[in-house]
Amino acid sequence: MNLFYFVAFLSIFFSLLVIFSKNPVYSVLFLIVTFFTFSVHYILLNAQFLAIVNFIVYMGAIMVLFLFVLMLLNLNKDTEPMKSSLLKIAGVVSGLCLLLTLVGAVKSLNVSEPLILKDPGIGLVKNLGKVLFNEFLLPFEVSSILLFSAMVGSVLLAKKDPKKI
């Protein structure tokens, strides 16, 4: 339980660093660390598949793409337009509305008894694979054929001369 609280503290700390960082590259790097702490939370909750997907998709692909785009844009204070005070006030008001909504949601929670799962192995990759390849084999294969055809179509659209197919 102490590890959970430590990782929760790190999640909150790095997410605050994402918000308050002045440099956008550092902000993306802190977001990658925040997603890593989310993966640790998933492992602690016995959801290994979600941890692996979070690690590969969000940390490995999307956040690296964000980092490359930010480095490509080369943002600095000269190229960034000045924000009006009306826009800043609207941001503060919307942030306070979000905070009020979160406080109301936390107050309405009923945490008198802990949640106990009927099947503790529900998030394991082994169990997910059994369900995926037994009950959902046909939709899984149809989606793989759909993704394959989309990949072939994107390669054909990206070709320079369509007559040389």
Short mmCIF file of N, CA and C in Angstrom, two decimals, residues 2-108:
data_model
loop_
_atom_site.label_atom_id
_atom_site.label_comp_id
_atom_site.label_asym_id
_atom_site.label_seq_id
_atom_site.Cartn_x
_atom_site.Cartn_y
_atom_site.Cartn_z
N ASN A 2 2.04 1.18 0.62
CA ASN A 2 2.93 2.34 0.63
C ASN A 2 3.46 2.65 -0.76
N LEU A 3 3.68 1.60 -1.57
CA LEU A 3 4.14 1.81 -2.93
C LEU A 3 3.07 2.53 -3.76
N PHE A 4 1.82 2.19 -3.53
CA PHE A 4 0.72 2.85 -4.24
C PHE A 4 0.71 4.35 -3.94
N TYR A 5 0.85 4.71 -2.68
CA TYR A 5 0.83 6.14 -2.31
C TYR A 5 2.05 6.87 -2.86
N PHE A 6 3.19 6.20 -2.87
CA PHE A 6 4.40 6.83 -3.42
C PHE A 6 4.24 7.08 -4.91
N VAL A 7 3.72 6.09 -5.66
CA VAL A 7 3.53 6.25 -7.10
C VAL A 7 2.43 7.27 -7.37
N ALA A 8 1.41 7.32 -6.53
CA ALA A 8 0.36 8.33 -6.69
C ALA A 8 0.92 9.73 -6.48
N PHE A 9 1.80 9.88 -5.48
CA PHE A 9 2.45 11.17 -5.26
C PHE A 9 3.29 11.56 -6.47
N LEU A 10 4.04 10.59 -7.03
CA LEU A 10 4.85 10.88 -8.20
C LEU A 10 3.98 11.26 -9.40
N SER A 11 2.84 10.59 -9.56
CA SER A 11 1.93 10.93 -10.66
C SER A 11 1.44 12.36 -10.55
N ILE A 12 1.02 12.75 -9.37
CA ILE A 12 0.53 14.11 -9.16
C ILE A 12 1.66 15.12 -9.33
N PHE A 13 2.84 14.81 -8.80
CA PHE A 13 3.98 15.72 -8.89
C PHE A 13 4.39 15.96 -10.34
N PHE A 14 4.54 14.88 -11.12
CA PHE A 14 4.97 15.05 -12.51
C PHE A 14 3.87 15.65 -13.37
N SER A 15 2.61 15.39 -13.06
CA SER A 15 1.55 16.04 -13.83
C SER A 15 1.50 17.54 -13.54
N LEU A 16 1.80 17.94 -12.31
CA LEU A 16 1.91 19.37 -12.02
C LEU A 16 3.10 20.00 -12.73
N LEU A 17 4.20 19.25 -12.84
CA LEU A 17 5.35 19.75 -13.60
C LEU A 17 5.01 19.90 -15.08
N VAL A 18 4.15 19.04 -15.61
CA VAL A 18 3.70 19.18 -17.00
C VAL A 18 2.98 20.50 -17.17
N ILE A 19 2.12 20.84 -16.22
CA ILE A 19 1.31 22.05 -16.34
C ILE A 19 2.15 23.30 -16.17
N PHE A 20 3.04 23.31 -15.18
CA PHE A 20 3.74 24.53 -14.82
C PHE A 20 5.11 24.68 -15.48
N SER A 21 5.50 23.78 -16.34
CA SER A 21 6.79 23.88 -17.01
C SER A 21 6.72 24.96 -18.10
N LYS A 22 7.72 25.81 -18.15
CA LYS A 22 7.75 26.88 -19.15
C LYS A 22 8.20 26.36 -20.52
N ASN A 23 9.08 25.38 -20.53
CA ASN A 23 9.60 24.84 -21.77
C ASN A 23 8.70 23.69 -22.24
N PRO A 24 8.16 23.74 -23.47
CA PRO A 24 7.25 22.68 -23.92
C PRO A 24 7.94 21.32 -24.07
N VAL A 25 9.23 21.30 -24.36
CA VAL A 25 9.94 20.03 -24.48
C VAL A 25 10.02 19.35 -23.12
N TYR A 26 10.33 20.12 -22.07
CA TYR A 26 10.36 19.56 -20.72
C TYR A 26 8.96 19.10 -20.30
N SER A 27 7.94 19.83 -20.74
CA SER A 27 6.58 19.45 -20.41
C SER A 27 6.23 18.09 -21.01
N VAL A 28 6.64 17.84 -22.25
CA VAL A 28 6.39 16.54 -22.87
C VAL A 28 7.18 15.45 -22.17
N LEU A 29 8.41 15.74 -21.79
CA LEU A 29 9.21 14.74 -21.07
C LEU A 29 8.59 14.40 -19.71
N PHE A 30 8.08 15.41 -19.02
CA PHE A 30 7.39 15.13 -17.76
C PHE A 30 6.10 14.34 -17.99
N LEU A 31 5.44 14.57 -19.13
CA LEU A 31 4.24 13.81 -19.45
C LEU A 31 4.57 12.34 -19.71
N ILE A 32 5.72 12.08 -20.31
CA ILE A 32 6.16 10.70 -20.52
C ILE A 32 6.38 10.01 -19.17
N VAL A 33 7.01 10.71 -18.22
CA VAL A 33 7.22 10.14 -16.89
C VAL A 33 5.89 9.93 -16.18
N THR A 34 4.94 10.84 -16.38
CA THR A 34 3.61 10.67 -15.79
C THR A 34 2.92 9.43 -16.34
N PHE A 35 3.02 9.21 -17.66
CA PHE A 35 2.45 8.00 -18.24
C PHE A 35 3.15 6.75 -17.71
N PHE A 36 4.44 6.84 -17.43
CA PHE A 36 5.14 5.70 -16.83
C PHE A 36 4.58 5.38 -15.45
N THR A 37 4.28 6.42 -14.66
CA THR A 37 3.69 6.16 -13.35
C THR A 37 2.29 5.57 -13.49
N PHE A 38 1.56 5.94 -14.55
CA PHE A 38 0.26 5.30 -14.80
C PHE A 38 0.43 3.82 -15.10
N SER A 39 1.48 3.47 -15.84
CA SER A 39 1.75 2.06 -16.11
C SER A 39 2.04 1.30 -14.83
N VAL A 40 2.76 1.93 -13.91
CA VAL A 40 3.02 1.29 -12.62
C VAL A 40 1.72 1.09 -11.85
N HIS A 41 0.81 2.06 -11.92
CA HIS A 41 -0.50 1.91 -11.29
C HIS A 41 -1.26 0.73 -11.88
N TYR A 42 -1.22 0.59 -13.22
CA TYR A 42 -1.91 -0.53 -13.85
C TYR A 42 -1.34 -1.87 -13.39
N ILE A 43 -0.03 -1.93 -13.24
CA ILE A 43 0.57 -3.17 -12.75
C ILE A 43 0.15 -3.45 -11.32
N LEU A 44 0.08 -2.42 -10.50
CA LEU A 44 -0.37 -2.61 -9.12
C LEU A 44 -1.83 -3.04 -9.05
N LEU A 45 -2.62 -2.66 -10.04
CA LEU A 45 -4.04 -3.05 -10.10
C LEU A 45 -4.25 -4.38 -10.82
N ASN A 46 -3.17 -5.08 -11.14
CA ASN A 46 -3.21 -6.39 -11.80
C ASN A 46 -3.81 -6.30 -13.20
N ALA A 47 -3.50 -5.22 -13.91
CA ALA A 47 -3.95 -5.05 -15.29
C ALA A 47 -2.72 -4.91 -16.19
N GLN A 48 -2.06 -6.04 -16.41
CA GLN A 48 -0.80 -6.01 -17.16
C GLN A 48 -1.00 -5.59 -18.61
N PHE A 49 -2.12 -5.99 -19.21
CA PHE A 49 -2.34 -5.62 -20.61
C PHE A 49 -2.46 -4.10 -20.76
N LEU A 50 -3.20 -3.46 -19.87
CA LEU A 50 -3.31 -2.01 -19.94
C LEU A 50 -1.96 -1.33 -19.71
N ALA A 51 -1.15 -1.90 -18.83
CA ALA A 51 0.18 -1.33 -18.59
C ALA A 51 1.05 -1.43 -19.84
N ILE A 52 1.00 -2.56 -20.51
CA ILE A 52 1.81 -2.74 -21.72
C ILE A 52 1.32 -1.82 -22.84
N VAL A 53 0.01 -1.73 -23.00
CA VAL A 53 -0.54 -0.86 -24.06
C VAL A 53 -0.22 0.60 -23.76
N ASN A 54 -0.35 1.01 -22.50
CA ASN A 54 0.00 2.38 -22.12
C ASN A 54 1.47 2.65 -22.39
N PHE A 55 2.31 1.69 -22.08
CA PHE A 55 3.75 1.88 -22.27
C PHE A 55 4.09 1.97 -23.75
N ILE A 56 3.54 1.08 -24.56
CA ILE A 56 3.91 1.05 -25.98
C ILE A 56 3.24 2.19 -26.75
N VAL A 57 1.93 2.34 -26.58
CA VAL A 57 1.21 3.29 -27.42
C VAL A 57 1.46 4.73 -26.98
N TYR A 58 1.23 5.03 -25.70
CA TYR A 58 1.33 6.41 -25.27
C TYR A 58 2.77 6.87 -25.10
N MET A 59 3.56 6.10 -24.35
CA MET A 59 4.93 6.53 -24.12
C MET A 59 5.81 6.31 -25.35
N GLY A 60 5.59 5.22 -26.04
CA GLY A 60 6.47 4.88 -27.14
C GLY A 60 6.14 5.56 -28.44
N ALA A 61 4.90 5.86 -28.70
CA ALA A 61 4.53 6.39 -30.00
C ALA A 61 4.03 7.83 -29.93
N ILE A 62 2.98 8.06 -29.19
CA ILE A 62 2.33 9.37 -29.22
C ILE A 62 3.22 10.44 -28.58
N MET A 63 3.80 10.15 -27.43
CA MET A 63 4.59 11.18 -26.77
C MET A 63 5.89 11.46 -27.51
N VAL A 64 6.49 10.44 -28.14
CA VAL A 64 7.68 10.69 -28.95
C VAL A 64 7.32 11.53 -30.16
N LEU A 65 6.14 11.28 -30.73
CA LEU A 65 5.67 12.11 -31.84
C LEU A 65 5.48 13.56 -31.39
N PHE A 66 4.87 13.76 -30.23
CA PHE A 66 4.72 15.12 -29.68
C PHE A 66 6.08 15.78 -29.51
N LEU A 67 7.03 15.02 -28.99
CA LEU A 67 8.37 15.58 -28.75
C LEU A 67 9.02 15.99 -30.06
N PHE A 68 8.93 15.16 -31.09
CA PHE A 68 9.51 15.51 -32.38
C PHE A 68 8.82 16.72 -33.00
N VAL A 69 7.50 16.80 -32.88
CA VAL A 69 6.78 17.95 -33.44
C VAL A 69 7.18 19.23 -32.72
N LEU A 70 7.30 19.18 -31.40
CA LEU A 70 7.71 20.37 -30.66
C LEU A 70 9.13 20.79 -31.01
N MET A 71 10.00 19.82 -31.21
CA MET A 71 11.37 20.16 -31.60
C MET A 71 11.41 20.71 -33.03
N LEU A 72 10.53 20.20 -33.89
CA LEU A 72 10.46 20.70 -35.26
C LEU A 72 9.93 22.12 -35.32
N LEU A 73 8.93 22.43 -34.49
CA LEU A 73 8.34 23.76 -34.51
C LEU A 73 9.29 24.83 -33.99
N ASN A 74 10.19 24.46 -33.12
CA ASN A 74 11.18 25.37 -32.54
C ASN A 74 10.49 26.60 -31.94
N LEU A 75 9.62 26.34 -30.96
CA LEU A 75 8.86 27.41 -30.33
C LEU A 75 9.76 28.27 -29.45
N ASN A 76 9.58 29.56 -29.55
CA ASN A 76 10.24 30.49 -28.65
C ASN A 76 9.32 31.68 -28.41
N LYS A 77 9.76 32.62 -27.58
CA LYS A 77 8.88 33.73 -27.20
C LYS A 77 8.65 34.70 -28.36
N ASP A 78 9.55 34.75 -29.31
CA ASP A 78 9.38 35.68 -30.43
C ASP A 78 8.28 35.23 -31.38
N THR A 79 8.17 33.92 -31.60
CA THR A 79 7.18 33.42 -32.56
C THR A 79 5.81 33.19 -31.93
N GLU A 80 5.73 33.11 -30.61
CA GLU A 80 4.45 32.86 -29.95
C GLU A 80 3.69 34.17 -29.81
N PRO A 81 2.43 34.19 -30.23
CA PRO A 81 1.66 35.44 -30.12
C PRO A 81 1.32 35.74 -28.65
N MET A 82 1.13 37.01 -28.37
CA MET A 82 0.78 37.42 -27.01
C MET A 82 -0.69 37.09 -26.77
N LYS A 83 -0.97 36.55 -25.61
CA LYS A 83 -2.34 36.18 -25.27
C LYS A 83 -3.01 37.35 -24.56
N SER A 84 -4.26 37.58 -24.91
CA SER A 84 -4.97 38.70 -24.29
C SER A 84 -5.36 38.34 -22.86
N SER A 85 -5.64 39.37 -22.07
CA SER A 85 -6.02 39.12 -20.68
C SER A 85 -7.39 38.47 -20.58
N LEU A 86 -8.26 38.71 -21.57
CA LEU A 86 -9.57 38.06 -21.59
C LEU A 86 -9.42 36.54 -21.73
N LEU A 87 -8.48 36.11 -22.56
CA LEU A 87 -8.23 34.68 -22.74
C LEU A 87 -7.67 34.06 -21.46
N LYS A 88 -6.82 34.78 -20.76
CA LYS A 88 -6.27 34.28 -19.50
C LYS A 88 -7.36 34.17 -18.43
N ILE A 89 -8.25 35.14 -18.39
CA ILE A 89 -9.36 35.10 -17.41
C ILE A 89 -10.29 33.93 -17.73
N ALA A 90 -10.57 33.71 -19.02
CA ALA A 90 -11.42 32.57 -19.41
C ALA A 90 -10.76 31.25 -19.02
N GLY A 91 -9.44 31.16 -19.13
CA GLY A 91 -8.74 29.95 -18.72
C GLY A 91 -8.82 29.72 -17.23
N VAL A 92 -8.69 30.78 -16.45
CA VAL A 92 -8.79 30.65 -14.99
C VAL A 92 -10.20 30.24 -14.58
N VAL A 93 -11.22 30.85 -15.20
CA VAL A 93 -12.60 30.51 -14.87
C VAL A 93 -12.90 29.06 -15.23
N SER A 94 -12.45 28.60 -16.40
CA SER A 94 -12.71 27.21 -16.78
C SER A 94 -11.94 26.24 -15.89
N GLY A 95 -10.75 26.62 -15.46
CA GLY A 95 -10.01 25.78 -14.52
C GLY A 95 -10.69 25.68 -13.17
N LEU A 96 -11.24 26.79 -12.71
CA LEU A 96 -11.97 26.76 -11.44
C LEU A 96 -13.26 25.94 -11.55
N CYS A 97 -13.93 26.01 -12.70
CA CYS A 97 -15.12 25.17 -12.91
C CYS A 97 -14.75 23.69 -12.89
N LEU A 98 -13.62 23.34 -13.50
CA LEU A 98 -13.17 21.95 -13.47
C LEU A 98 -12.83 21.53 -12.05
N LEU A 99 -12.18 22.40 -11.29
CA LEU A 99 -11.85 22.09 -9.90
C LEU A 99 -13.12 21.90 -9.07
N LEU A 100 -14.11 22.74 -9.28
CA LEU A 100 -15.38 22.62 -8.57
C LEU A 100 -16.08 21.30 -8.91
N THR A 101 -16.05 20.91 -10.18
CA THR A 101 -16.65 19.64 -10.59
C THR A 101 -15.92 18.46 -9.96
N LEU A 102 -14.59 18.52 -9.93
CA LEU A 102 -13.82 17.43 -9.32
C LEU A 102 -14.09 17.32 -7.82
N VAL A 103 -14.19 18.45 -7.14
CA VAL A 103 -14.47 18.43 -5.69
C VAL A 103 -15.86 17.84 -5.44
N GLY A 104 -16.84 18.22 -6.26
CA GLY A 104 -18.18 17.66 -6.12
C GLY A 104 -18.21 16.16 -6.38
N ALA A 105 -17.43 15.70 -7.36
CA ALA A 105 -17.39 14.27 -7.66
C ALA A 105 -16.73 13.49 -6.53
N VAL A 106 -15.68 14.05 -5.94
CA VAL A 106 -15.00 13.35 -4.84
C VAL A 106 -15.89 13.32 -3.60
N LYS A 107 -16.65 14.37 -3.36
CA LYS A 107 -17.54 14.39 -2.20
C LYS A 107 -18.67 13.38 -2.33
N SER A 108 -19.09 13.08 -3.56
CA SER A 108 -20.20 12.15 -3.75
C SER A 108 -19.77 10.69 -3.75
#
